[in-house]
Amino acid sequence: MKIQNNRFALISTYNKNQLQKICKVLKFYKIGIIATDSTSRYIRSHGFDCKKISDVTDFNEILDGRVKTLHPLIHASLLQKRNNKNHIAEIKKNNYLIIDFVIVNLYPFKQVAKKKLSVEKIIEMIDIG
């Protein structure tokens, strides 16, 4: 996959309030956006360009969405040492993304706990992606 932008933000949010403002800032600074499935749909529905993680990794989410962001193409960008010449060369050689920003928020576990849901339902609220 040919990368158009050289800088990206990775976005995965439960609460999407203020996300339009964030996208405007990213667009202003020409920072590309990649996002998880529902977040990417929200971003696109508000007129912003956004790549789904599965489009970047060429790996569709599996296990009912439990596995989607956990991928070496994503981790390579996040874990590279930006001052290490070997890391920089490897990232460029492989045409990996440069993810400079990660924007996430957590599920409202306090609200979920008040509803006295089953352990199985609460576990489904966990998202490490």
CSV table of N, CA, C and O in Angstrom, one decimal:
chain,number,residue,atom,x,y,z
A,1,MET,N,0.8,-1.2,0.0
A,1,MET,CA,0.0,0.0,0.0
A,1,MET,C,0.9,1.2,0.0
A,1,MET,O,1.8,1.4,0.8
A,2,LYS,N,0.6,2.1,-0.9
A,2,LYS,CA,1.4,3.4,-1.0
A,2,LYS,C,0.9,4.4,0.0
A,2,LYS,O,-0.3,4.6,0.1
A,3,ILE,N,1.7,4.9,0.8
A,3,ILE,CA,1.3,5.9,1.9
A,3,ILE,C,1.4,7.3,1.3
A,3,ILE,O,2.4,7.7,0.8
A,4,GLN,N,0.3,8.0,1.4
A,4,GLN,CA,0.2,9.4,0.9
A,4,GLN,C,0.8,10.4,1.9
A,4,GLN,O,1.6,11.3,1.6
A,5,ASN,N,0.3,10.3,3.1
A,5,ASN,CA,0.8,11.3,4.2
A,5,ASN,C,2.0,10.7,4.8
A,5,ASN,O,2.2,9.5,4.8
A,6,ASN,N,2.9,11.5,5.4
A,6,ASN,CA,3.9,10.9,6.2
A,6,ASN,C,3.7,10.9,7.7
A,6,ASN,O,4.4,10.3,8.4
A,7,ARG,N,2.6,11.5,8.1
A,7,ARG,CA,2.3,11.5,9.6
A,7,ARG,C,0.8,11.1,9.7
A,7,ARG,O,-0.1,11.6,9.0
A,8,PHE,N,0.5,10.3,10.8
A,8,PHE,CA,-0.8,9.9,11.0
A,8,PHE,C,-1.2,10.0,12.5
A,8,PHE,O,-0.3,10.0,13.4
A,9,ALA,N,-2.5,10.0,12.7
A,9,ALA,CA,-3.0,9.9,14.1
A,9,ALA,C,-3.9,8.6,14.0
A,9,ALA,O,-4.6,8.3,13.1
A,10,LEU,N,-3.7,7.8,15.0
A,10,LEU,CA,-4.5,6.6,15.2
A,10,LEU,C,-5.6,6.9,16.2
A,10,LEU,O,-5.3,7.3,17.3
A,11,ILE,N,-6.9,6.7,15.8
A,11,ILE,CA,-8.0,7.1,16.6
A,11,ILE,C,-8.9,5.9,16.9
A,11,ILE,O,-9.3,5.2,15.9
A,12,SER,N,-9.3,5.7,18.1
A,12,SER,CA,-10.2,4.7,18.5
A,12,SER,C,-11.0,5.2,19.8
A,12,SER,O,-10.4,5.3,20.8
A,13,THR,N,-12.2,5.6,19.6
A,13,THR,CA,-12.9,6.2,20.7
A,13,THR,C,-14.3,5.6,20.9
A,13,THR,O,-15.0,5.2,20.0
A,14,TYR,N,-14.6,5.5,22.2
A,14,TYR,CA,-16.0,5.1,22.6
A,14,TYR,C,-16.9,6.4,22.6
A,14,TYR,O,-17.9,6.4,21.9
A,15,ASN,N,-16.4,7.4,23.3
A,15,ASN,CA,-17.1,8.7,23.3
A,15,ASN,C,-16.6,9.5,22.2
A,15,ASN,O,-15.4,9.9,22.2
A,16,LYS,N,-17.4,9.9,21.3
A,16,LYS,CA,-17.0,10.6,20.1
A,16,LYS,C,-17.2,12.1,20.2
A,16,LYS,O,-17.0,12.8,19.2
A,17,ASN,N,-17.6,12.6,21.3
A,17,ASN,CA,-17.8,14.0,21.5
A,17,ASN,C,-16.4,14.7,21.3
A,17,ASN,O,-15.4,14.2,21.7
A,18,GLN,N,-16.5,15.8,20.6
A,18,GLN,CA,-15.3,16.6,20.3
A,18,GLN,C,-14.4,16.0,19.2
A,18,GLN,O,-13.4,16.6,18.8
A,19,LEU,N,-14.8,14.8,18.7
A,19,LEU,CA,-13.9,14.2,17.6
A,19,LEU,C,-13.9,15.0,16.4
A,19,LEU,O,-12.9,15.1,15.7
A,20,GLN,N,-15.0,15.7,16.0
A,20,GLN,CA,-15.0,16.6,14.8
A,20,GLN,C,-13.9,17.7,15.0
A,20,GLN,O,-13.2,18.0,14.0
A,21,LYS,N,-13.8,18.3,16.2
A,21,LYS,CA,-12.8,19.3,16.4
A,21,LYS,C,-11.4,18.8,16.2
A,21,LYS,O,-10.5,19.4,15.7
A,22,ILE,N,-11.2,17.6,16.8
A,22,ILE,CA,-9.9,16.9,16.6
A,22,ILE,C,-9.5,16.7,15.2
A,22,ILE,O,-8.4,17.0,14.7
A,23,CYS,N,-10.5,16.2,14.4
A,23,CYS,CA,-10.3,16.0,13.0
A,23,CYS,C,-10.0,17.2,12.2
A,23,CYS,O,-9.2,17.2,11.3
A,24,LYS,N,-10.6,18.3,12.6
A,24,LYS,CA,-10.3,19.6,11.9
A,24,LYS,C,-8.9,20.0,12.2
A,24,LYS,O,-8.2,20.5,11.2
A,25,VAL,N,-8.4,19.9,13.4
A,25,VAL,CA,-7.0,20.2,13.7
A,25,VAL,C,-6.1,19.3,12.9
A,25,VAL,O,-5.1,19.8,12.3
A,26,LEU,N,-6.4,18.0,12.9
A,26,LEU,CA,-5.5,17.1,12.2
A,26,LEU,C,-5.5,17.4,10.7
A,26,LEU,O,-4.4,17.4,10.1
A,27,LYS,N,-6.6,17.8,10.1
A,27,LYS,CA,-6.7,18.1,8.7
A,27,LYS,C,-5.9,19.4,8.5
A,27,LYS,O,-5.1,19.5,7.5
A,28,PHE,N,-6.0,20.4,9.3
A,28,PHE,CA,-5.3,21.6,9.2
A,28,PHE,C,-3.8,21.4,9.1
A,28,PHE,O,-3.1,22.0,8.3
A,29,TYR,N,-3.3,20.5,10.0
A,29,TYR,CA,-1.9,20.2,10.0
A,29,TYR,C,-1.5,19.1,9.1
A,29,TYR,O,-0.3,18.6,9.1
A,30,LYS,N,-2.4,18.7,8.2
A,30,LYS,CA,-2.1,17.6,7.2
A,30,LYS,C,-1.7,16.3,7.8
A,30,LYS,O,-0.7,15.7,7.3
A,31,ILE,N,-2.3,16.0,8.9
A,31,ILE,CA,-2.0,14.7,9.5
A,31,ILE,C,-3.1,13.7,9.2
A,31,ILE,O,-4.3,14.0,9.4
A,32,GLY,N,-2.7,12.6,8.5
A,32,GLY,CA,-3.7,11.6,8.1
A,32,GLY,C,-4.3,10.9,9.3
A,32,GLY,O,-3.8,10.9,10.4
A,33,ILE,N,-5.5,10.3,9.1
A,33,ILE,CA,-6.2,9.7,10.2
A,33,ILE,C,-6.4,8.2,9.8
A,33,ILE,O,-6.9,7.9,8.7
A,34,ILE,N,-6.1,7.3,10.7
A,34,ILE,CA,-6.5,5.9,10.6
A,34,ILE,C,-7.3,5.6,11.9
A,34,ILE,O,-7.0,6.2,12.9
A,35,ALA,N,-8.3,4.8,11.8
A,35,ALA,CA,-9.2,4.5,12.9
A,35,ALA,C,-9.8,3.1,12.9
A,35,ALA,O,-9.8,2.5,11.8
A,36,THR,N,-10.2,2.7,14.0
A,36,THR,CA,-11.0,1.5,14.1
A,36,THR,C,-12.3,1.6,13.4
A,36,THR,O,-12.7,2.7,13.0
A,37,ASP,N,-13.0,0.5,13.1
A,37,ASP,CA,-14.1,0.5,12.2
A,37,ASP,C,-15.2,1.5,12.6
A,37,ASP,O,-15.5,2.4,11.7
A,38,SER,N,-15.8,1.5,13.8
A,38,SER,CA,-16.9,2.4,14.1
A,38,SER,C,-16.4,3.8,14.2
A,38,SER,O,-17.1,4.7,13.8
A,39,THR,N,-15.2,4.0,14.6
A,39,THR,CA,-14.7,5.4,14.7
A,39,THR,C,-14.4,5.9,13.3
A,39,THR,O,-14.7,7.1,13.0
A,40,SER,N,-13.9,5.1,12.4
A,40,SER,CA,-13.7,5.5,11.0
A,40,SER,C,-15.0,5.9,10.3
A,40,SER,O,-15.1,6.9,9.6
A,41,ARG,N,-16.1,5.1,10.6
A,41,ARG,CA,-17.4,5.4,10.0
A,41,ARG,C,-17.9,6.8,10.5
A,41,ARG,O,-18.4,7.6,9.7
A,42,TYR,N,-17.7,7.0,11.8
A,42,TYR,CA,-18.1,8.3,12.3
A,42,TYR,C,-17.4,9.5,11.7
A,42,TYR,O,-17.9,10.5,11.3
A,43,ILE,N,-16.0,9.3,11.6
A,43,ILE,CA,-15.2,10.4,11.0
A,43,ILE,C,-15.6,10.6,9.6
A,43,ILE,O,-15.8,11.8,9.2
A,44,ARG,N,-15.8,9.6,8.8
A,44,ARG,CA,-16.2,9.8,7.4
A,44,ARG,C,-17.5,10.4,7.3
A,44,ARG,O,-17.8,11.2,6.4
A,45,SER,N,-18.4,10.0,8.2
A,45,SER,CA,-19.8,10.5,8.1
A,45,SER,C,-19.8,12.0,8.3
A,45,SER,O,-20.8,12.7,8.0
A,46,HIS,N,-18.8,12.6,8.9
A,46,HIS,CA,-18.7,14.0,9.2
A,46,HIS,C,-17.7,14.7,8.1
A,46,HIS,O,-17.3,15.8,8.3
A,47,GLY,N,-17.5,14.0,7.0
A,47,GLY,CA,-16.8,14.6,5.9
A,47,GLY,C,-15.3,14.6,5.9
A,47,GLY,O,-14.6,15.3,5.1
A,48,PHE,N,-14.7,13.8,6.8
A,48,PHE,CA,-13.2,13.8,6.9
A,48,PHE,C,-12.7,12.5,6.3
A,48,PHE,O,-13.3,11.5,6.3
A,49,ASP,N,-11.5,12.6,5.7
A,49,ASP,CA,-10.8,11.5,5.1
A,49,ASP,C,-10.3,10.6,6.3
A,49,ASP,O,-9.8,11.1,7.3
A,50,CYS,N,-10.4,9.3,6.1
A,50,CYS,CA,-10.0,8.4,7.2
A,50,CYS,C,-9.8,7.0,6.6
A,50,CYS,O,-10.6,6.5,5.8
A,51,LYS,N,-8.7,6.4,7.0
A,51,LYS,CA,-8.4,5.0,6.6
A,51,LYS,C,-8.8,4.1,7.7
A,51,LYS,O,-8.5,4.4,8.9
A,52,LYS,N,-9.5,3.0,7.4
A,52,LYS,CA,-9.7,2.0,8.4
A,52,LYS,C,-8.4,1.2,8.7
A,52,LYS,O,-7.6,1.0,7.8
A,53,ILE,N,-8.3,0.8,9.9
A,53,ILE,CA,-7.1,0.0,10.2
A,53,ILE,C,-6.9,-1.2,9.3
A,53,ILE,O,-5.8,-1.5,8.8
A,54,SER,N,-8.0,-1.8,9.0
A,54,SER,CA,-8.0,-3.0,8.2
A,54,SER,C,-7.5,-2.7,6.8
A,54,SER,O,-6.9,-3.5,6.1
A,55,ASP,N,-7.8,-1.5,6.3
A,55,ASP,CA,-7.2,-1.1,5.0
A,55,ASP,C,-5.7,-0.9,5.0
A,55,ASP,O,-5.0,-1.1,4.0
A,56,VAL,N,-5.2,-0.4,6.1
A,56,VAL,CA,-3.8,-0.2,6.3
A,56,VAL,C,-3.1,-1.5,6.5
A,56,VAL,O,-2.0,-1.7,5.9
A,57,THR,N,-3.6,-2.4,7.3
A,57,THR,CA,-2.9,-3.6,7.6
A,57,THR,C,-3.2,-4.8,6.6
A,57,THR,O,-2.5,-5.8,6.6
A,58,ASP,N,-4.3,-4.6,5.8
A,58,ASP,CA,-4.8,-5.6,5.0
A,58,ASP,C,-5.2,-6.9,5.8
A,58,ASP,O,-4.9,-8.0,5.4
A,59,PHE,N,-5.7,-6.6,7.0
A,59,PHE,CA,-6.1,-7.7,7.9
A,59,PHE,C,-7.4,-7.3,8.5
A,59,PHE,O,-7.5,-6.3,9.2
A,60,ASN,N,-8.5,-8.1,8.1
A,60,ASN,CA,-9.8,-7.8,8.7
A,60,ASN,C,-9.9,-8.2,10.1
A,60,ASN,O,-9.2,-9.1,10.6
A,61,GLU,N,-10.7,-7.4,10.9
A,61,GLU,CA,-10.8,-7.8,12.3
A,61,GLU,C,-11.4,-9.2,12.4
A,61,GLU,O,-12.1,-9.6,11.5
A,62,ILE,N,-11.0,-9.9,13.5
A,62,ILE,CA,-11.5,-11.2,13.7
A,62,ILE,C,-12.0,-11.4,15.1
A,62,ILE,O,-11.9,-10.4,16.0
A,63,LEU,N,-12.6,-12.5,15.5
A,63,LEU,CA,-13.1,-12.8,16.8
A,63,LEU,C,-14.1,-11.7,17.3
A,63,LEU,O,-13.9,-11.2,18.4
A,64,ASP,N,-15.1,-11.4,16.4
A,64,ASP,CA,-16.1,-10.4,16.8
A,64,ASP,C,-15.5,-9.1,17.1
A,64,ASP,O,-16.0,-8.4,18.0
A,65,GLY,N,-14.4,-8.7,16.4
A,65,GLY,CA,-13.9,-7.4,16.6
A,65,GLY,C,-12.8,-7.3,17.7
A,65,GLY,O,-12.3,-6.3,18.0
A,66,ARG,N,-12.6,-8.4,18.4
A,66,ARG,CA,-11.6,-8.4,19.4
A,66,ARG,C,-10.2,-8.2,19.0
A,66,ARG,O,-9.3,-7.7,19.7
A,67,VAL,N,-9.9,-8.6,17.7
A,67,VAL,CA,-8.5,-8.5,17.2
A,67,VAL,C,-8.6,-7.6,15.9
A,67,VAL,O,-9.2,-8.0,14.9
A,68,LYS,N,-8.1,-6.4,16.0
A,68,LYS,CA,-8.1,-5.5,14.8
A,68,LYS,C,-6.9,-4.6,14.8
A,68,LYS,O,-6.2,-4.5,13.8
A,69,THR,N,-6.6,-4.0,15.9
A,69,THR,CA,-5.5,-3.0,16.0
A,69,THR,C,-4.1,-3.7,16.3
A,69,THR,O,-3.1,-3.2,16.0
A,70,LEU,N,-4.2,-4.9,16.9
A,70,LEU,CA,-3.0,-5.6,17.3
A,70,LEU,C,-2.3,-6.2,16.0
A,70,LEU,O,-2.7,-7.3,15.6
A,71,HIS,N,-1.4,-5.4,15.4
A,71,HIS,CA,-0.8,-5.8,14.2
A,71,HIS,C,0.6,-5.2,14.1
A,71,HIS,O,0.8,-4.1,14.5
A,72,PRO,N,1.5,-6.0,13.5
A,72,PRO,CA,2.9,-5.4,13.4
A,72,PRO,C,3.0,-4.1,12.7
A,72,PRO,O,3.9,-3.3,13.0
A,73,LEU,N,2.2,-3.9,11.7
A,73,LEU,CA,2.3,-2.6,10.9
A,73,LEU,C,2.0,-1.4,11.8
A,73,LEU,O,2.5,-0.3,11.6
A,74,ILE,N,1.1,-1.6,12.7
A,74,ILE,CA,0.7,-0.6,13.7
A,74,ILE,C,1.7,-0.5,14.7
A,74,ILE,O,2.3,0.6,15.1
A,75,HIS,N,2.1,-1.6,15.3
A,75,HIS,CA,3.1,-1.6,16.4
A,75,HIS,C,4.4,-1.0,16.0
A,75,HIS,O,5.1,-0.4,16.7
A,76,ALA,N,4.9,-1.4,14.7
A,76,ALA,CA,6.2,-0.9,14.3
A,76,ALA,C,6.2,0.6,14.3
A,76,ALA,O,7.2,1.2,14.8
A,77,SER,N,5.2,1.3,13.9
A,77,SER,CA,5.1,2.7,13.9
A,77,SER,C,5.1,3.3,15.4
A,77,SER,O,5.8,4.3,15.7
A,78,LEU,N,4.3,2.6,16.2
A,78,LEU,CA,4.2,3.1,17.6
A,78,LEU,C,5.5,2.9,18.4
A,78,LEU,O,5.8,3.7,19.3
A,79,LEU,N,6.2,1.8,18.1
A,79,LEU,CA,7.3,1.4,19.0
A,79,LEU,C,8.7,1.8,18.4
A,79,LEU,O,9.7,1.7,19.1
A,80,GLN,N,8.7,2.4,17.2
A,80,GLN,CA,10.0,2.8,16.7
A,80,GLN,C,10.6,3.9,17.5
A,80,GLN,O,9.9,4.7,18.1
A,81,LYS,N,11.9,3.9,17.6
A,81,LYS,CA,12.6,5.0,18.3
A,81,LYS,C,12.9,6.0,17.2
A,81,LYS,O,13.6,5.8,16.3
A,82,ARG,N,12.3,7.2,17.4
A,82,ARG,CA,12.4,8.2,16.4
A,82,ARG,C,13.7,8.9,16.2
A,82,ARG,O,14.0,9.6,15.3
A,83,ASN,N,14.6,8.6,17.2
A,83,ASN,CA,16.0,9.1,17.1
A,83,ASN,C,17.0,8.0,16.7
A,83,ASN,O,18.2,8.2,16.8
A,84,ASN,N,16.5,6.8,16.3
A,84,ASN,CA,17.4,5.7,16.0
A,84,ASN,C,17.4,5.5,14.5
A,84,ASN,O,16.4,5.3,13.8
A,85,LYS,N,18.6,5.8,13.9
A,85,LYS,CA,18.8,5.8,12.4
A,85,LYS,C,18.3,4.4,11.8
A,85,LYS,O,17.8,4.4,10.7
A,86,ASN,N,18.6,3.3,12.5
A,86,ASN,CA,18.3,2.0,12.0
A,86,ASN,C,16.8,1.9,11.9
A,86,ASN,O,16.2,1.3,11.0
A,87,HIS,N,16.1,2.3,13.0
A,87,HIS,CA,14.6,2.2,13.0
A,87,HIS,C,14.0,3.1,11.9
A,87,HIS,O,13.1,2.6,11.2
A,88,ILE,N,14.5,4.3,11.8
A,88,ILE,CA,14.0,5.2,10.7
A,88,ILE,C,14.2,4.6,9.4
A,88,ILE,O,13.3,4.6,8.5
A,89,ALA,N,15.3,4.0,9.1
A,89,ALA,CA,15.6,3.4,7.8
A,89,ALA,C,14.7,2.2,7.6
A,89,ALA,O,14.2,2.0,6.4
A,90,GLU,N,14.5,1.4,8.6
A,90,GLU,CA,13.6,0.2,8.4
A,90,GLU,C,12.2,0.6,8.2
A,90,GLU,O,11.5,0.1,7.3
A,91,ILE,N,11.7,1.6,8.8
A,91,ILE,CA,10.3,2.1,8.6
A,91,ILE,C,10.2,2.7,7.2
A,91,ILE,O,9.2,2.3,6.5
A,92,LYS,N,11.2,3.4,6.7
A,92,LYS,CA,11.1,4.0,5.4
A,92,LYS,C,11.2,2.9,4.3
A,92,LYS,O,10.5,2.8,3.4
A,93,LYS,N,12.1,1.9,4.5
A,93,LYS,CA,12.4,0.8,3.6
A,93,LYS,C,11.1,0.0,3.4
A,93,LYS,O,10.8,-0.4,2.3
A,94,ASN,N,10.4,-0.2,4.5
A,94,ASN,CA,9.1,-1.0,4.4
A,94,ASN,C,7.9,-0.2,4.2
A,94,ASN,O,6.8,-0.7,4.1
A,95,ASN,N,8.1,1.1,4.0
A,95,ASN,CA,6.9,2.0,3.7
A,95,ASN,C,5.8,1.9,4.8
A,95,ASN,O,4.7,1.9,4.5
A,96,TYR,N,6.3,1.8,6.1
A,96,TYR,CA,5.4,1.8,7.2
A,96,TYR,C,4.8,3.2,7.5
A,96,TYR,O,5.5,4.2,7.2
A,97,LEU,N,3.7,3.2,8.1
A,97,LEU,CA,3.1,4.5,8.6
A,97,LEU,C,4.0,5.1,9.7
A,97,LEU,O,4.7,4.4,10.3
A,98,ILE,N,3.9,6.4,9.8
A,98,ILE,CA,4.4,7.1,10.9
A,98,ILE,C,3.3,7.6,11.8
A,98,ILE,O,2.6,8.5,11.4
A,99,ILE,N,3.0,6.9,12.8
A,99,ILE,CA,1.9,7.3,13.7
A,99,ILE,C,2.5,8.1,14.8
A,99,ILE,O,3.2,7.6,15.7
A,100,ASP,N,2.2,9.4,14.8
A,100,ASP,CA,2.7,10.3,15.8
A,100,ASP,C,1.7,10.6,17.0
A,100,ASP,O,2.1,11.1,18.0
A,101,PHE,N,0.5,10.3,16.7
A,101,PHE,CA,-0.6,10.6,17.7
A,101,PHE,C,-1.5,9.3,17.9
A,101,PHE,O,-1.9,8.7,16.9
A,102,VAL,N,-1.8,9.0,19.1
A,102,VAL,CA,-2.8,8.0,19.4
A,102,VAL,C,-3.9,8.7,20.3
A,102,VAL,O,-3.6,9.2,21.3
A,103,ILE,N,-5.1,8.6,19.7
A,103,ILE,CA,-6.2,9.3,20.4
A,103,ILE,C,-7.2,8.2,20.8
A,103,ILE,O,-7.9,7.6,19.9
A,104,VAL,N,-7.4,8.0,22.1
A,104,VAL,CA,-8.3,6.9,22.5
A,104,VAL,C,-9.0,7.4,23.8
A,104,VAL,O,-8.6,8.4,24.4
A,105,ASN,N,-10.1,6.8,24.1
A,105,ASN,CA,-10.8,7.0,25.4
A,105,ASN,C,-11.4,5.6,25.8
A,105,ASN,O,-11.6,4.8,24.9
A,106,LEU,N,-11.6,5.5,27.0
A,106,LEU,CA,-12.0,4.2,27.5
A,106,LEU,C,-13.6,4.1,27.6
A,106,LEU,O,-14.2,5.1,27.7
A,107,TYR,N,-14.0,2.9,27.6
A,107,TYR,CA,-15.5,2.7,27.9
A,107,TYR,C,-15.8,3.2,29.3
A,107,TYR,O,-15.0,3.2,30.2
A,108,PRO,N,-17.0,3.6,29.5
A,108,PRO,CA,-17.5,4.1,30.8
A,108,PRO,C,-17.7,3.0,31.8
A,108,PRO,O,-18.8,2.6,32.1
A,109,PHE,N,-16.6,2.4,32.3
A,109,PHE,CA,-16.8,1.3,33.2
A,109,PHE,C,-17.6,1.6,34.5
A,109,PHE,O,-18.3,0.7,35.0
A,110,LYS,N,-17.5,2.8,35.0
A,110,LYS,CA,-18.2,3.1,36.2
A,110,LYS,C,-19.7,3.0,35.9
A,110,LYS,O,-20.5,2.5,36.7
A,111,GLN,N,-20.1,3.5,34.8
A,111,GLN,CA,-21.6,3.5,34.4
A,111,GLN,C,-22.0,2.0,34.2
A,111,GLN,O,-23.1,1.7,34.5
A,112,VAL,N,-21.1,1.2,33.5
A,112,VAL,CA,-21.4,-0.2,33.3
A,112,VAL,C,-21.6,-0.9,34.6
A,112,VAL,O,-22.5,-1.7,34.8
A,113,ALA,N,-20.7,-0.6,35.5
A,113,ALA,CA,-20.7,-1.3,36.8
A,113,ALA,C,-22.0,-1.0,37.6
A,113,ALA,O,-22.5,-1.9,38.3
A,114,LYS,N,-22.6,0.2,37.4
A,114,LYS,CA,-23.8,0.5,38.1
A,114,LYS,C,-25.0,-0.3,37.6
A,114,LYS,O,-26.0,-0.4,38.3
A,115,LYS,N,-24.9,-0.7,36.3
A,115,LYS,CA,-26.0,-1.5,35.7
A,115,LYS,C,-26.0,-2.9,36.2
A,115,LYS,O,-26.9,-3.7,35.8
A,116,LYS,N,-25.0,-3.4,36.9
A,116,LYS,CA,-24.9,-4.7,37.4
A,116,LYS,C,-25.1,-5.8,36.3
A,116,LYS,O,-25.9,-6.7,36.4
A,117,LEU,N,-24.3,-5.6,35.3
A,117,LEU,CA,-24.3,-6.5,34.2
A,117,LEU,C,-23.5,-7.8,34.5
A,117,LEU,O,-22.7,-7.8,35.5
A,118,SER,N,-23.7,-8.8,33.8
A,118,SER,CA,-22.9,-10.0,34.0
A,118,SER,C,-21.5,-9.8,33.7
A,118,SER,O,-21.1,-8.9,32.9
A,119,VAL,N,-20.6,-10.7,34.2
A,119,VAL,CA,-19.2,-10.6,34.0
A,119,VAL,C,-18.9,-10.7,32.4
A,119,VAL,O,-18.1,-9.9,31.9
A,120,GLU,N,-19.7,-11.5,31.7
A,120,GLU,CA,-19.5,-11.7,30.3
A,120,GLU,C,-19.8,-10.3,29.6
A,120,GLU,O,-19.0,-10.0,28.7
A,121,LYS,N,-20.8,-9.6,30.0
A,121,LYS,CA,-21.1,-8.3,29.3
A,121,LYS,C,-20.1,-7.3,29.6
A,121,LYS,O,-19.7,-6.5,28.8
A,122,ILE,N,-19.6,-7.3,30.8
A,122,ILE,CA,-18.6,-6.3,31.2
A,122,ILE,C,-17.3,-6.6,30.5
A,122,ILE,O,-16.6,-5.7,30.0
A,123,ILE,N,-16.9,-7.9,30.3
A,123,ILE,CA,-15.7,-8.2,29.6
A,123,ILE,C,-15.8,-7.7,28.1
A,123,ILE,O,-14.8,-7.3,27.6
A,124,GLU,N,-17.0,-7.8,27.6
A,124,GLU,CA,-17.2,-7.3,26.2
A,124,GLU,C,-16.9,-5.8,26.1
A,124,GLU,O,-16.7,-5.3,25.0
A,125,MET,N,-16.9,-5.1,27.2
A,125,MET,CA,-16.7,-3.6,27.2
A,125,MET,C,-15.2,-3.3,27.1
A,125,MET,O,-14.8,-2.2,26.9
A,126,ILE,N,-14.3,-4.3,27.4
A,126,ILE,CA,-12.9,-4.1,27.4
A,126,ILE,C,-12.4,-4.1,25.9
A,126,ILE,O,-12.7,-4.9,25.1
A,127,ASP,N,-11.6,-3.1,25.6
A,127,ASP,CA,-11.1,-2.9,24.3
A,127,ASP,C,-9.6,-2.5,24.4
A,127,ASP,O,-9.3,-1.3,24.7
A,128,ILE,N,-8.7,-3.4,24.1
A,128,ILE,CA,-7.3,-3.1,24.2
A,128,ILE,C,-6.8,-2.6,22.8
A,128,ILE,O,-5.7,-2.1,22.7
A,129,GLY,N,-7.7,-2.7,21.8
A,129,GLY,CA,-7.3,-2.2,20.5
A,129,GLY,C,-7.1,-0.8,20.5
A,129,GLY,O,-6.3,-0.2,19.8
